[in-house]
mmCIF file of C-alpha atoms in Angstrom:
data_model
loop_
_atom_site.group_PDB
_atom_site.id
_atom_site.type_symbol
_atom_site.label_atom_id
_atom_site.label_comp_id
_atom_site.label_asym_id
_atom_site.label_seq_id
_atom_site.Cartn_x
_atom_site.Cartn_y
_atom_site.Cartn_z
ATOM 1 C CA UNK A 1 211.891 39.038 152.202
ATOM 2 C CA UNK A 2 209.826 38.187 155.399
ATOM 3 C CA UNK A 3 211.142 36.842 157.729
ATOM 4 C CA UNK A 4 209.476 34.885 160.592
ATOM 5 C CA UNK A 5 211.454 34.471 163.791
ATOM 6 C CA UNK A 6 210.258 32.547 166.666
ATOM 7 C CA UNK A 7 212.370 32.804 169.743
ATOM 8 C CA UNK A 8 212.571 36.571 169.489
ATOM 9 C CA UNK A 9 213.374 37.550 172.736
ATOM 10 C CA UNK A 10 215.962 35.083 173.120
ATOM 11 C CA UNK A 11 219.351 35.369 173.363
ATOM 12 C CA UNK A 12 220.050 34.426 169.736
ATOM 13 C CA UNK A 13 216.751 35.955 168.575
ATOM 14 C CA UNK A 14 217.700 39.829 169.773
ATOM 15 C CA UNK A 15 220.941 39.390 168.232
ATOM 16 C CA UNK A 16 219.677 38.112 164.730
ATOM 17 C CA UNK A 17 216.581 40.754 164.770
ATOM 18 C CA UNK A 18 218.623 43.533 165.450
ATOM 19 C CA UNK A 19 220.777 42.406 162.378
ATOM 20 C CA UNK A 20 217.890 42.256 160.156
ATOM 21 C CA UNK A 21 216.398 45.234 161.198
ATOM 22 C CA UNK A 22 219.555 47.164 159.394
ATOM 23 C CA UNK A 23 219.287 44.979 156.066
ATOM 24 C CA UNK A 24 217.650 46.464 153.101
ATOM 25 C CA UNK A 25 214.124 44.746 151.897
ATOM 26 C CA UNK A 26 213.557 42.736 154.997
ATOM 27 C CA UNK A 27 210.530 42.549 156.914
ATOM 28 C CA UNK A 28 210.690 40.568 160.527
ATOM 29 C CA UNK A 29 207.638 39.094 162.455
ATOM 30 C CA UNK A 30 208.921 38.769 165.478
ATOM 31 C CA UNK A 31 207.084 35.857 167.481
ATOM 32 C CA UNK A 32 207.553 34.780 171.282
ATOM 33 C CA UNK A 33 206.205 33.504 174.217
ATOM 34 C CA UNK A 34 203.763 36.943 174.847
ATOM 35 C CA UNK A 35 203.292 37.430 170.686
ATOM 36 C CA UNK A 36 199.169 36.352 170.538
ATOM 37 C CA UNK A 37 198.712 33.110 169.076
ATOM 38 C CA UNK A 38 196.800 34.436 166.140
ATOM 39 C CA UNK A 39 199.209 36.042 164.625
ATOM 40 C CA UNK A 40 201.197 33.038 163.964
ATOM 41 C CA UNK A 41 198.390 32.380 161.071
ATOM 42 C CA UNK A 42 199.111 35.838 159.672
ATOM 43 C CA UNK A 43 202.946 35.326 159.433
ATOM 44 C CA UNK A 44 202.863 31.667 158.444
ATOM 45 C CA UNK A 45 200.961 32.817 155.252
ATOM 46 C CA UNK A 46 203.474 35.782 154.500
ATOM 47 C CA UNK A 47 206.588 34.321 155.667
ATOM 48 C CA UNK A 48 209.552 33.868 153.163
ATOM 49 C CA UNK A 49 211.576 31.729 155.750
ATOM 50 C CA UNK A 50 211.503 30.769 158.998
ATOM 51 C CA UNK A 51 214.462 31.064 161.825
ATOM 52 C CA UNK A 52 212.641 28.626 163.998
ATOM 53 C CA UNK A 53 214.958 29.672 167.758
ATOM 54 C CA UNK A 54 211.844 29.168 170.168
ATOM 55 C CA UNK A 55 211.990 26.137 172.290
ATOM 56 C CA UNK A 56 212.177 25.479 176.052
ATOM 57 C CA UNK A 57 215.816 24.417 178.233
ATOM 58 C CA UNK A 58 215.229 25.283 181.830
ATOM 59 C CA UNK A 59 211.539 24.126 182.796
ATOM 60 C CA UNK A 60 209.774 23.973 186.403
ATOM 61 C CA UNK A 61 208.938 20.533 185.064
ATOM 62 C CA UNK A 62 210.373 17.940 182.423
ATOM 63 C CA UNK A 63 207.093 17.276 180.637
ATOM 64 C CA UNK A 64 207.726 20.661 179.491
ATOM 65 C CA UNK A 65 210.320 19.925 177.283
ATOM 66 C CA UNK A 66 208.202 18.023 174.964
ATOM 67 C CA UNK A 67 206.105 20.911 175.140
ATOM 68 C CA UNK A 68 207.767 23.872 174.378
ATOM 69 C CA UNK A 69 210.213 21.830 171.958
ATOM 70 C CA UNK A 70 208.143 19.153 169.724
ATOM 71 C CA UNK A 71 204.804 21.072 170.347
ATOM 72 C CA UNK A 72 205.604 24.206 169.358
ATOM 73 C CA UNK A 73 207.606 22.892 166.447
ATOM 74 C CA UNK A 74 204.431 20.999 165.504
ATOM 75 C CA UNK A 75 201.883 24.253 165.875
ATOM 76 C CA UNK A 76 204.358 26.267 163.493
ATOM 77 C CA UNK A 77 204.624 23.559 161.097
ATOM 78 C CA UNK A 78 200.635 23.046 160.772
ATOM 79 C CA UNK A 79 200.389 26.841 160.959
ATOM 80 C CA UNK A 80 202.564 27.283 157.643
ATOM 81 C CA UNK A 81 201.081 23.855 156.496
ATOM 82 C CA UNK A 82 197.458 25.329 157.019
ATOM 83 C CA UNK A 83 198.654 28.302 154.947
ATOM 84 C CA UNK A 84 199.924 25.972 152.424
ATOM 85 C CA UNK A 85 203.757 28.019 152.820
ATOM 86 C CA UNK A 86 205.883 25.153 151.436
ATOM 87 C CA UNK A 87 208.032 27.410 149.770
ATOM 88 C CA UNK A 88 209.116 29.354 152.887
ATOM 89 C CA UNK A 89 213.184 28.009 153.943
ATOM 90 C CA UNK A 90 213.241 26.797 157.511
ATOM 91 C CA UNK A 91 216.211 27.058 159.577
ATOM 92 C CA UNK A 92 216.257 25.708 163.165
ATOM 93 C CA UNK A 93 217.979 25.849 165.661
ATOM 94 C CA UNK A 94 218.328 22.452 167.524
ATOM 95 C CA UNK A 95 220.991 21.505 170.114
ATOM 96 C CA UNK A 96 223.841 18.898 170.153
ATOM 97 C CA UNK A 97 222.536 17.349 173.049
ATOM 98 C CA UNK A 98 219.780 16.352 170.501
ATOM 99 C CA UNK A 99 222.168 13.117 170.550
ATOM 100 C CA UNK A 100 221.636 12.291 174.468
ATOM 101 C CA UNK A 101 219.312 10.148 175.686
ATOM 102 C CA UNK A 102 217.606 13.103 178.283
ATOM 103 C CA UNK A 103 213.989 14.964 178.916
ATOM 104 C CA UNK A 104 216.481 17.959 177.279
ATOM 105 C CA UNK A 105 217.872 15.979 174.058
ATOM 106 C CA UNK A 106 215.018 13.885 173.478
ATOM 107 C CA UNK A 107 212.647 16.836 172.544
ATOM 108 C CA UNK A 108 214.874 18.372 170.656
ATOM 109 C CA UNK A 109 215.761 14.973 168.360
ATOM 110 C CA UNK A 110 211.802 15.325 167.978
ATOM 111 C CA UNK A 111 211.496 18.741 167.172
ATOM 112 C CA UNK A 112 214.117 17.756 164.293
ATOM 113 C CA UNK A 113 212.139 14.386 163.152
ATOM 114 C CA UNK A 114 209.103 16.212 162.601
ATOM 115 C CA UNK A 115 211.041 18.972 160.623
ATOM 116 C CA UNK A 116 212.668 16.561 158.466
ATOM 117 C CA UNK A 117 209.414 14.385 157.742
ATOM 118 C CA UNK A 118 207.623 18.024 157.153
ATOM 119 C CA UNK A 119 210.288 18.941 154.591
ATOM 120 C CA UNK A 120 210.073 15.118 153.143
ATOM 121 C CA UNK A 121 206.202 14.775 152.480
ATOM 122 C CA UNK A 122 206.259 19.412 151.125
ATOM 123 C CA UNK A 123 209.744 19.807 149.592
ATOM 124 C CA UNK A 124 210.211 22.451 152.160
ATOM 125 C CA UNK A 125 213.661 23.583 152.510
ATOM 126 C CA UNK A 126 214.756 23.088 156.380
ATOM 127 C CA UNK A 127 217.974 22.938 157.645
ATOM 128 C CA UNK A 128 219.086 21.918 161.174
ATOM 129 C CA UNK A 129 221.420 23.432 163.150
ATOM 130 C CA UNK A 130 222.508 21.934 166.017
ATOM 131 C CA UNK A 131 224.833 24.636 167.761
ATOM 132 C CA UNK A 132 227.227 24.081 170.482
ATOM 133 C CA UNK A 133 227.581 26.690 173.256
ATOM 134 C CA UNK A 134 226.759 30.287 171.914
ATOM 135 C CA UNK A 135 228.350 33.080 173.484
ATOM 136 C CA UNK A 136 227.898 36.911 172.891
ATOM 137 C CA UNK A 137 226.368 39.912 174.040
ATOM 138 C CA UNK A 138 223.091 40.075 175.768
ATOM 139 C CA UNK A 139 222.945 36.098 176.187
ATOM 140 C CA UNK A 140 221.760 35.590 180.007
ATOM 141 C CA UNK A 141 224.293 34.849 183.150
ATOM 142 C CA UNK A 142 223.488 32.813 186.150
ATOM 143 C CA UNK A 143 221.430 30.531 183.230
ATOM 144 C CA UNK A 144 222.573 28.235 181.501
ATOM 145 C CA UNK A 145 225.418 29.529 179.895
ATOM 146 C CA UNK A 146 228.859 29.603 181.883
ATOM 147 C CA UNK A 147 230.626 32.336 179.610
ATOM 148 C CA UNK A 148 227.575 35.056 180.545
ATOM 149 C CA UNK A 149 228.117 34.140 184.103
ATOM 150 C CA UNK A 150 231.711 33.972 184.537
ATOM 151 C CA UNK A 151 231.685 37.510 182.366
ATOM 152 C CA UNK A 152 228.464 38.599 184.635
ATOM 153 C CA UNK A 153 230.593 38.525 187.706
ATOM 154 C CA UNK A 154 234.337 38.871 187.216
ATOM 155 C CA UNK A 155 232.935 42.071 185.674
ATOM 156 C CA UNK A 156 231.301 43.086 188.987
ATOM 157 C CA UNK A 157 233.688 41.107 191.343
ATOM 158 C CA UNK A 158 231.689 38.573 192.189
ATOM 159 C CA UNK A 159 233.108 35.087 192.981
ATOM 160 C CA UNK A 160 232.688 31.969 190.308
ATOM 161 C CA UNK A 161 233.036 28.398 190.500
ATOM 162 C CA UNK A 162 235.061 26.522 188.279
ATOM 163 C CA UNK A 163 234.612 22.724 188.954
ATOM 164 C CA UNK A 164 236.470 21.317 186.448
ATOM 165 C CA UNK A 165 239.184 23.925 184.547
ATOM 166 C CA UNK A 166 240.453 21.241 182.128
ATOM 167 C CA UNK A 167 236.476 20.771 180.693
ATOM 168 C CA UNK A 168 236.731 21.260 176.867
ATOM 169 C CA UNK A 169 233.956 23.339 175.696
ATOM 170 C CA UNK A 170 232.451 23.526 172.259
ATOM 171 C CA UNK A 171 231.848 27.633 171.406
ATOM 172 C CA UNK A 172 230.560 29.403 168.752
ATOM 173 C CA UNK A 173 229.933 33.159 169.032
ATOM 174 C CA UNK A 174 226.731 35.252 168.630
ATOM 175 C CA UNK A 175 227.145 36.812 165.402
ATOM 176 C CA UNK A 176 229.656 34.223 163.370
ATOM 177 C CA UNK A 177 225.900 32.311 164.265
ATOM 178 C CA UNK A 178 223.795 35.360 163.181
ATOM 179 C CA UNK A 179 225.742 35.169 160.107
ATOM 180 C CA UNK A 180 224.821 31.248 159.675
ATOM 181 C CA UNK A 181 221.375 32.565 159.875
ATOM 182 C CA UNK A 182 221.145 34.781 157.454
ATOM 183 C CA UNK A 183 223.121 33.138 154.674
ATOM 184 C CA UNK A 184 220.352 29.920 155.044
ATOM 185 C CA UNK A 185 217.392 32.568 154.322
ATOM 186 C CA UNK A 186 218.924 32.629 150.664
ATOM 187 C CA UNK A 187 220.689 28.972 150.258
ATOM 188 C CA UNK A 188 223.855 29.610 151.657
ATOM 189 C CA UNK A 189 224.234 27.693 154.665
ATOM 190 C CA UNK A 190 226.979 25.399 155.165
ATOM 191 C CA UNK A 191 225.872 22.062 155.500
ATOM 192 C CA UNK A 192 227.649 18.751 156.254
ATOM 193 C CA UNK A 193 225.900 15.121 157.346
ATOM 194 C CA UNK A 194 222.536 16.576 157.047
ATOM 195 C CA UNK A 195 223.136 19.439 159.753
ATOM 196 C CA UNK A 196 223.540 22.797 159.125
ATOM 197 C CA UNK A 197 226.886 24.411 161.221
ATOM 198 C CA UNK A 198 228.625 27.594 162.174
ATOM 199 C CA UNK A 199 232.261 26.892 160.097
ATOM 200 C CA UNK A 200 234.122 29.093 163.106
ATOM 201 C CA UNK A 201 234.146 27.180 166.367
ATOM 202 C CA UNK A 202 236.436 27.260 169.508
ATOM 203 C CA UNK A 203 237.748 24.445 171.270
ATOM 204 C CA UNK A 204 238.609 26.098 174.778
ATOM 205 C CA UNK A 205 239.292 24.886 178.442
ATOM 206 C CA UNK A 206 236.784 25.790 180.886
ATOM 207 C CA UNK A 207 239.709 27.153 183.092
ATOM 208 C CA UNK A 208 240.927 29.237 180.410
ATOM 209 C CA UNK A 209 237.579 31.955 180.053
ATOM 210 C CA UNK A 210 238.124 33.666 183.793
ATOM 211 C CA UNK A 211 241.605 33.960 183.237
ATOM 212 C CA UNK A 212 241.694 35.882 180.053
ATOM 213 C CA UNK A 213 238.741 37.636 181.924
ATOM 214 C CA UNK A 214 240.946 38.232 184.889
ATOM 215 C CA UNK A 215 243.213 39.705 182.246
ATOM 216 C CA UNK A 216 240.599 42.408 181.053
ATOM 217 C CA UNK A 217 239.831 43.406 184.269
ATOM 218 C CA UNK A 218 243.729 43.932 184.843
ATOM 219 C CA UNK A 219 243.929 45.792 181.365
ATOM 220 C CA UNK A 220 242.266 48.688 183.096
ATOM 221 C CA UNK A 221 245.493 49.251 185.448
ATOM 222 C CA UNK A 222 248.493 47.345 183.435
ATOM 223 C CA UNK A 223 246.819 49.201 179.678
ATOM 224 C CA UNK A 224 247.532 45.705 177.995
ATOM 225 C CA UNK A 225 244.859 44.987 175.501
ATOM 226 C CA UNK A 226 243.595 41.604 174.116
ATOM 227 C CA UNK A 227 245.927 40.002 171.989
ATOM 228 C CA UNK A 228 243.219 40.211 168.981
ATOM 229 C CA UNK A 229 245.167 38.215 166.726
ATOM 230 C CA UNK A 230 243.420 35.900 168.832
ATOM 231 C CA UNK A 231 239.869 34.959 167.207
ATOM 232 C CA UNK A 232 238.390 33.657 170.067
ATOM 233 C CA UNK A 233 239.855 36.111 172.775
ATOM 234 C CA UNK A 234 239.056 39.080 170.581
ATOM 235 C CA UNK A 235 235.595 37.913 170.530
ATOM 236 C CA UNK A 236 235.496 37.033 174.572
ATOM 237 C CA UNK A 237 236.696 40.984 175.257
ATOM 238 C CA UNK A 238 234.075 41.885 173.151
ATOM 239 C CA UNK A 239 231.815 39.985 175.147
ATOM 240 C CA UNK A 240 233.342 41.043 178.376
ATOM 241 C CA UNK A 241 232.801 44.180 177.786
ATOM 242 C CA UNK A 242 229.076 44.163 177.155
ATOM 243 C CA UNK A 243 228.362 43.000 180.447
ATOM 244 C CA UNK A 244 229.958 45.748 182.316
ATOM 245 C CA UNK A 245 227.747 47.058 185.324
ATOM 246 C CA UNK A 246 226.336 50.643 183.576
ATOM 247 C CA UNK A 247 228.490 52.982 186.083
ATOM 248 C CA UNK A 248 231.607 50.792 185.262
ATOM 249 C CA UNK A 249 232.356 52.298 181.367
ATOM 250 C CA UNK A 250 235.158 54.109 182.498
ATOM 251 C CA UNK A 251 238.298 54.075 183.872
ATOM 252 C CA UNK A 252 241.230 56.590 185.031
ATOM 253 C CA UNK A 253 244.686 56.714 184.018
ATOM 254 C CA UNK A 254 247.740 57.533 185.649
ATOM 255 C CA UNK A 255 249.185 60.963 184.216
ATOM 256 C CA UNK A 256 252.992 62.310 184.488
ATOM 257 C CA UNK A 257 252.886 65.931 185.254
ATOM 258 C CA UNK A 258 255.273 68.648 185.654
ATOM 259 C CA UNK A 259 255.989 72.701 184.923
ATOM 260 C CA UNK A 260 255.914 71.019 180.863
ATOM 261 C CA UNK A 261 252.552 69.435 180.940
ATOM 262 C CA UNK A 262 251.896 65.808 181.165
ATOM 263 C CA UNK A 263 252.555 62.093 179.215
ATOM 264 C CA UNK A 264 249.747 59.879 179.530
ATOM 265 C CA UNK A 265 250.126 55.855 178.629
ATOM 266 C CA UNK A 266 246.920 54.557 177.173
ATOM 267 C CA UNK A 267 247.249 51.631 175.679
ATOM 268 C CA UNK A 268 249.753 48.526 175.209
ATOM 269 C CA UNK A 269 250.196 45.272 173.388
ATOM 270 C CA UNK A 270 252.808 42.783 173.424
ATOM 271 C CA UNK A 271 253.459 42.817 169.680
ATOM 272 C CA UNK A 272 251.635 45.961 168.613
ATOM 273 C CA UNK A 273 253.806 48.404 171.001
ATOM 274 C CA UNK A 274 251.920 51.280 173.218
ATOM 275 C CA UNK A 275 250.093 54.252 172.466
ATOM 276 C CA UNK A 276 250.537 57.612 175.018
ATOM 277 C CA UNK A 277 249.018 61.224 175.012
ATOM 278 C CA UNK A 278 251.543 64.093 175.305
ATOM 279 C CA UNK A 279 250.228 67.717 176.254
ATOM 280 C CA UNK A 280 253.110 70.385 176.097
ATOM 281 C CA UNK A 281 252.456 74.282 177.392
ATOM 282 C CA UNK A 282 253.177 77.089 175.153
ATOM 283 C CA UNK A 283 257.120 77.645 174.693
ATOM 284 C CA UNK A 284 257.294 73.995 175.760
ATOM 285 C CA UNK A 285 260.431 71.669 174.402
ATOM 286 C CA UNK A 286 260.135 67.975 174.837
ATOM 287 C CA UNK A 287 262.235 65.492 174.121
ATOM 288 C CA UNK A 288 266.022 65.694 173.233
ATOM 289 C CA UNK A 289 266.721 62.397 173.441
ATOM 290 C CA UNK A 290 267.387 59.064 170.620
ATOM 291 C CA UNK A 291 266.654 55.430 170.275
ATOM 292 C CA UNK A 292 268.700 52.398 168.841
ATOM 293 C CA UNK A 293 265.785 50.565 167.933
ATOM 294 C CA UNK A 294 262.794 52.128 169.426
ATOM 295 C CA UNK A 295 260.468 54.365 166.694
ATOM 296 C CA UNK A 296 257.566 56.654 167.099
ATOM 297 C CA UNK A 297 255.056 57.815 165.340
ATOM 298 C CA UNK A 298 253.529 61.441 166.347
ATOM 299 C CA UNK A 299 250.489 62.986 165.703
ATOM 300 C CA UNK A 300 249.591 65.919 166.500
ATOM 301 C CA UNK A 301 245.313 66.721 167.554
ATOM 302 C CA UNK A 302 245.953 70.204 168.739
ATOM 303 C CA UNK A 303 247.808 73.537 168.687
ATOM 304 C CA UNK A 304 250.484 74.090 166.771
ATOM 305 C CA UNK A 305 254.184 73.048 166.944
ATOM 306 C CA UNK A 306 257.484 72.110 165.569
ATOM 307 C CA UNK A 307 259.083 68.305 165.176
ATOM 308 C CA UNK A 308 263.012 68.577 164.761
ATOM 309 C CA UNK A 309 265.487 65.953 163.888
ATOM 310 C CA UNK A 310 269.219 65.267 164.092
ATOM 311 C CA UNK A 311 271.317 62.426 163.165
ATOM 312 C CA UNK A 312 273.389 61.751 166.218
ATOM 313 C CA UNK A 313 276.461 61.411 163.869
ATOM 314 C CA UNK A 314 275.227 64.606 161.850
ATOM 315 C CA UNK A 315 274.862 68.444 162.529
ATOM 316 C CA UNK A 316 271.944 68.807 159.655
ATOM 317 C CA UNK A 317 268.536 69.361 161.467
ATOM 318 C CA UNK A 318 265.064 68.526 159.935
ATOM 319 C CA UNK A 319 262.090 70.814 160.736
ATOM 320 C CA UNK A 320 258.625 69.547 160.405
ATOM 321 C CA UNK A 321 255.647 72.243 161.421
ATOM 322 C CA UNK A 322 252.811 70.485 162.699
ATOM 323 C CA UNK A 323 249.474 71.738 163.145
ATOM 324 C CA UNK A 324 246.193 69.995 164.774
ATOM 325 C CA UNK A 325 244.073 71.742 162.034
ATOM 326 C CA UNK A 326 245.712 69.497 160.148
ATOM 327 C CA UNK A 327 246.380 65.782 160.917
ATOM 328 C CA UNK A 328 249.812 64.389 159.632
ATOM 329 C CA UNK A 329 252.113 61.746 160.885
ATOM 330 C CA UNK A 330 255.417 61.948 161.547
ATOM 331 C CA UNK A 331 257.410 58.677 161.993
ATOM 332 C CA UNK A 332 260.627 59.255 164.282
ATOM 333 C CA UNK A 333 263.334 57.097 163.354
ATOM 334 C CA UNK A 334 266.201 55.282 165.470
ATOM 335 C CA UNK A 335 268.968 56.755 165.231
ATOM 336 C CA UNK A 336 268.153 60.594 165.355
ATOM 337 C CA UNK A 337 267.651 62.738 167.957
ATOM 338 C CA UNK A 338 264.691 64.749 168.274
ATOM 339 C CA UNK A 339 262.351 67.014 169.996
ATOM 340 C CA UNK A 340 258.803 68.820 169.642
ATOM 341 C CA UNK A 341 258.362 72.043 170.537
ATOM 342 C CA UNK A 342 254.802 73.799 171.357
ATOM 343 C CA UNK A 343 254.967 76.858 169.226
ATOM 344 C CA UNK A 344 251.165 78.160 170.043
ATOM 345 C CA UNK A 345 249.898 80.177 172.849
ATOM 346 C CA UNK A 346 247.414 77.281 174.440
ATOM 347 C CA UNK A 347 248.118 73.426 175.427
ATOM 348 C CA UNK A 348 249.899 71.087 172.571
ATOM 349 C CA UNK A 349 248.403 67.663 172.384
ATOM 350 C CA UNK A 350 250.114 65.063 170.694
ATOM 351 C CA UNK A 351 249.428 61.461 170.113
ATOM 352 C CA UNK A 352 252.619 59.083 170.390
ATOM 353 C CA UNK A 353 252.877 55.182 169.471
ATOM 354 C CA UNK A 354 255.994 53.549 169.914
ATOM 355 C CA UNK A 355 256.418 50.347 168.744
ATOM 356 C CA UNK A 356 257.438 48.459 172.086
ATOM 357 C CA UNK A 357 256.375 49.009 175.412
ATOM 358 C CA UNK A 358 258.490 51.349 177.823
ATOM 359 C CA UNK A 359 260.858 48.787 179.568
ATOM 360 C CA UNK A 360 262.612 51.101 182.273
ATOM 361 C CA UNK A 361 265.274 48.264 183.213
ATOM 362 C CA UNK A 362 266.074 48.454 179.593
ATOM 363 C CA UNK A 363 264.413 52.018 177.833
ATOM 364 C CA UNK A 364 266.321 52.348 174.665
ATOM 365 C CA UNK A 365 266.458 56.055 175.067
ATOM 366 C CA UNK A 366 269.696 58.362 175.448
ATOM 367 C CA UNK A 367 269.858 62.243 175.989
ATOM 368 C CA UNK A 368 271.265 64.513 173.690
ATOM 369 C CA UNK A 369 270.082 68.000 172.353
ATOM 370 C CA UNK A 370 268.948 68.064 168.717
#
């Protein structure tokens, strides 16, 4: 297919041509406000469908609104008129202030009126989307959108002004609307009263985005991740994370050492448990010790080692020789003691998950040689 997209450099337009880009048999024309004029011509005669994003929402003056909205609208719709394109699909994207009576809405209720009289008097396909707030990577802060800002600078520690917390926002995210997109270039969209819509959308408190953002920050020092069961604060962290100053990627952890080696937490959850690096020197024993309820899984990445077991109301001992050159899992079970022993002549790394996080008031673990 070809695919024109006007809009291009837009938030929503990067993120959908980026998409197509890694599709099989699809061809983008890419159209925005530096694209020369005459090549509209060109791609209105070669276009399959349309993703019509272009339009105008922070002008230097109101009359611009009309503008950028109805007349550009009206130029791309003579262009693929002039080309005689009825059969290319139209999808575009409108706005749900399209129902207020503002410079803003009132263009955009145009913009749609001439689409739907277009697709009335050609039997052009066009469907209408009129999206709530979009939130993603890559969509501008300080704008108009308060998710990029609040994400902009909580990231960078910059203050951020809530005025209202208890504001319900509408939100849809980047690519559950990329997805929209590209199931209307084929006739899949999801339609209802005569506008096309994203099915996945999140009802959320204004107050409620900088504190789960306050939350990632604190991730980096408490190791609790997102809860990602979560649909719409999996997809916030995801957005968090994109706007992270370049220098800022990483992050330190705290590291137990001793004459053994070291045990590093890395990650927690509230119902998923914590995951923690283990390095053991050669000759090293770790370990020694059982759990009521506690379990582990162990994996070790490299050297060489042993993994022993004993019931604690048993004198039969399990061996397990474990090996970075080749992965395997060993779950450790309540109830038996156990230890790992570095068997090689360099560093033992192991990977450990347990399946709650280490609660020292109340640590589940009791000493006794295997």
């Amino acid at each position: 297919m070809n695919i024109l997209v006007t809009g291009a450099a837009g938030f929503i337009g990067k993120n959908l041509i980026q998409r197509l880009k890694y599709m099989d048999d699809m061809t983008v024309f890419s159209y925005d406000t530096d694209t020369d004029p005459k090549l509209l011509t060109e791609y209105a005669k070669e276009a399959d469908a349309v993703i019509h994003l272009a339009g105008i929402n922070r002008p230097k003056r109101s009359e611009e609104y009309m503008e950028g909205n109805f007349g550009f609208t009206k130029t791309l719709l003579d262009a693929l008129e002039a080309a005689q394109n009825h059969k290319a699909r139209i999808a575009v994207s409108s706005s749900i202030q399209a129902e207020l009576d503002n410079p803003y809405g009132v263009s955009k209720k145009a913009g749609e009126e001439l689409l739907r009289e277009y697709s009335e008097r050609t039997g052009a396909t066009v469907v209408i989307y009129r999206f709530p707030n979009v939130f993603g990577k890559w969509c501008r802060p300080n704008y108009n959108s308060a998710v990029a800002t609040f994400c902009h600078n909580i990231a960078r520690g910059l203050p951020i002004t809530v005025n209202d917390p208890e504001t319900l926002l509408h939100l849809v995210y980047i690519d559950d609307v990329v997805d929209e997109l590209i199931l209307s270039l084929t006739g899949g969209e999801h339609v209802k009263d005569g506008y096309g819509y994203v099915p996945c959308v999140y009802d959320v408190k204004l107050g409620r985005i900088p504190e789960l953002l306050h939350s990632f920050v604190s991730s980096r020092t408490d190791l609790m991740i997102p809860d990602l069961r979560d649909g719409f604060e999996k997809k916030l962290y995801s957005t968090y994370l994109s706007y992270l100053p370049e220098d800022g990627f990483s992050y330190l952890l705290n590291s137990h050492t001793d004459e053994r080696g070291s045990f590093t937490e890395f990650v927690k959850t509230d119902e998923r448990g914590q995951v923690s690096i283990n390095i053991s020197h050669p000759g090293i024993v770790k370990g020694n010790h059982w759990h009521n309820t506690k379990n582990e899984k162990f994996l070790v990445v490299k050297g060489t080692g042993v993994i022993r077991f004993r019931r604690v109301d048993s004198d039969e001992i399990q061996e397990y020789y474990v090996s970075g050159d080749k992965p395997e899992v060993v779950d450790i079970p309540c109830g038996y003691t156990h230890n790992i022993t570095n068997l090689g002549d360099e560093d033992m790394v192991t990977v450990m998950w347990a399946n709650e996080v280490f609660d020292p008031s109340k640590s589940d673990t009791f000493y006794e040689e295997v």
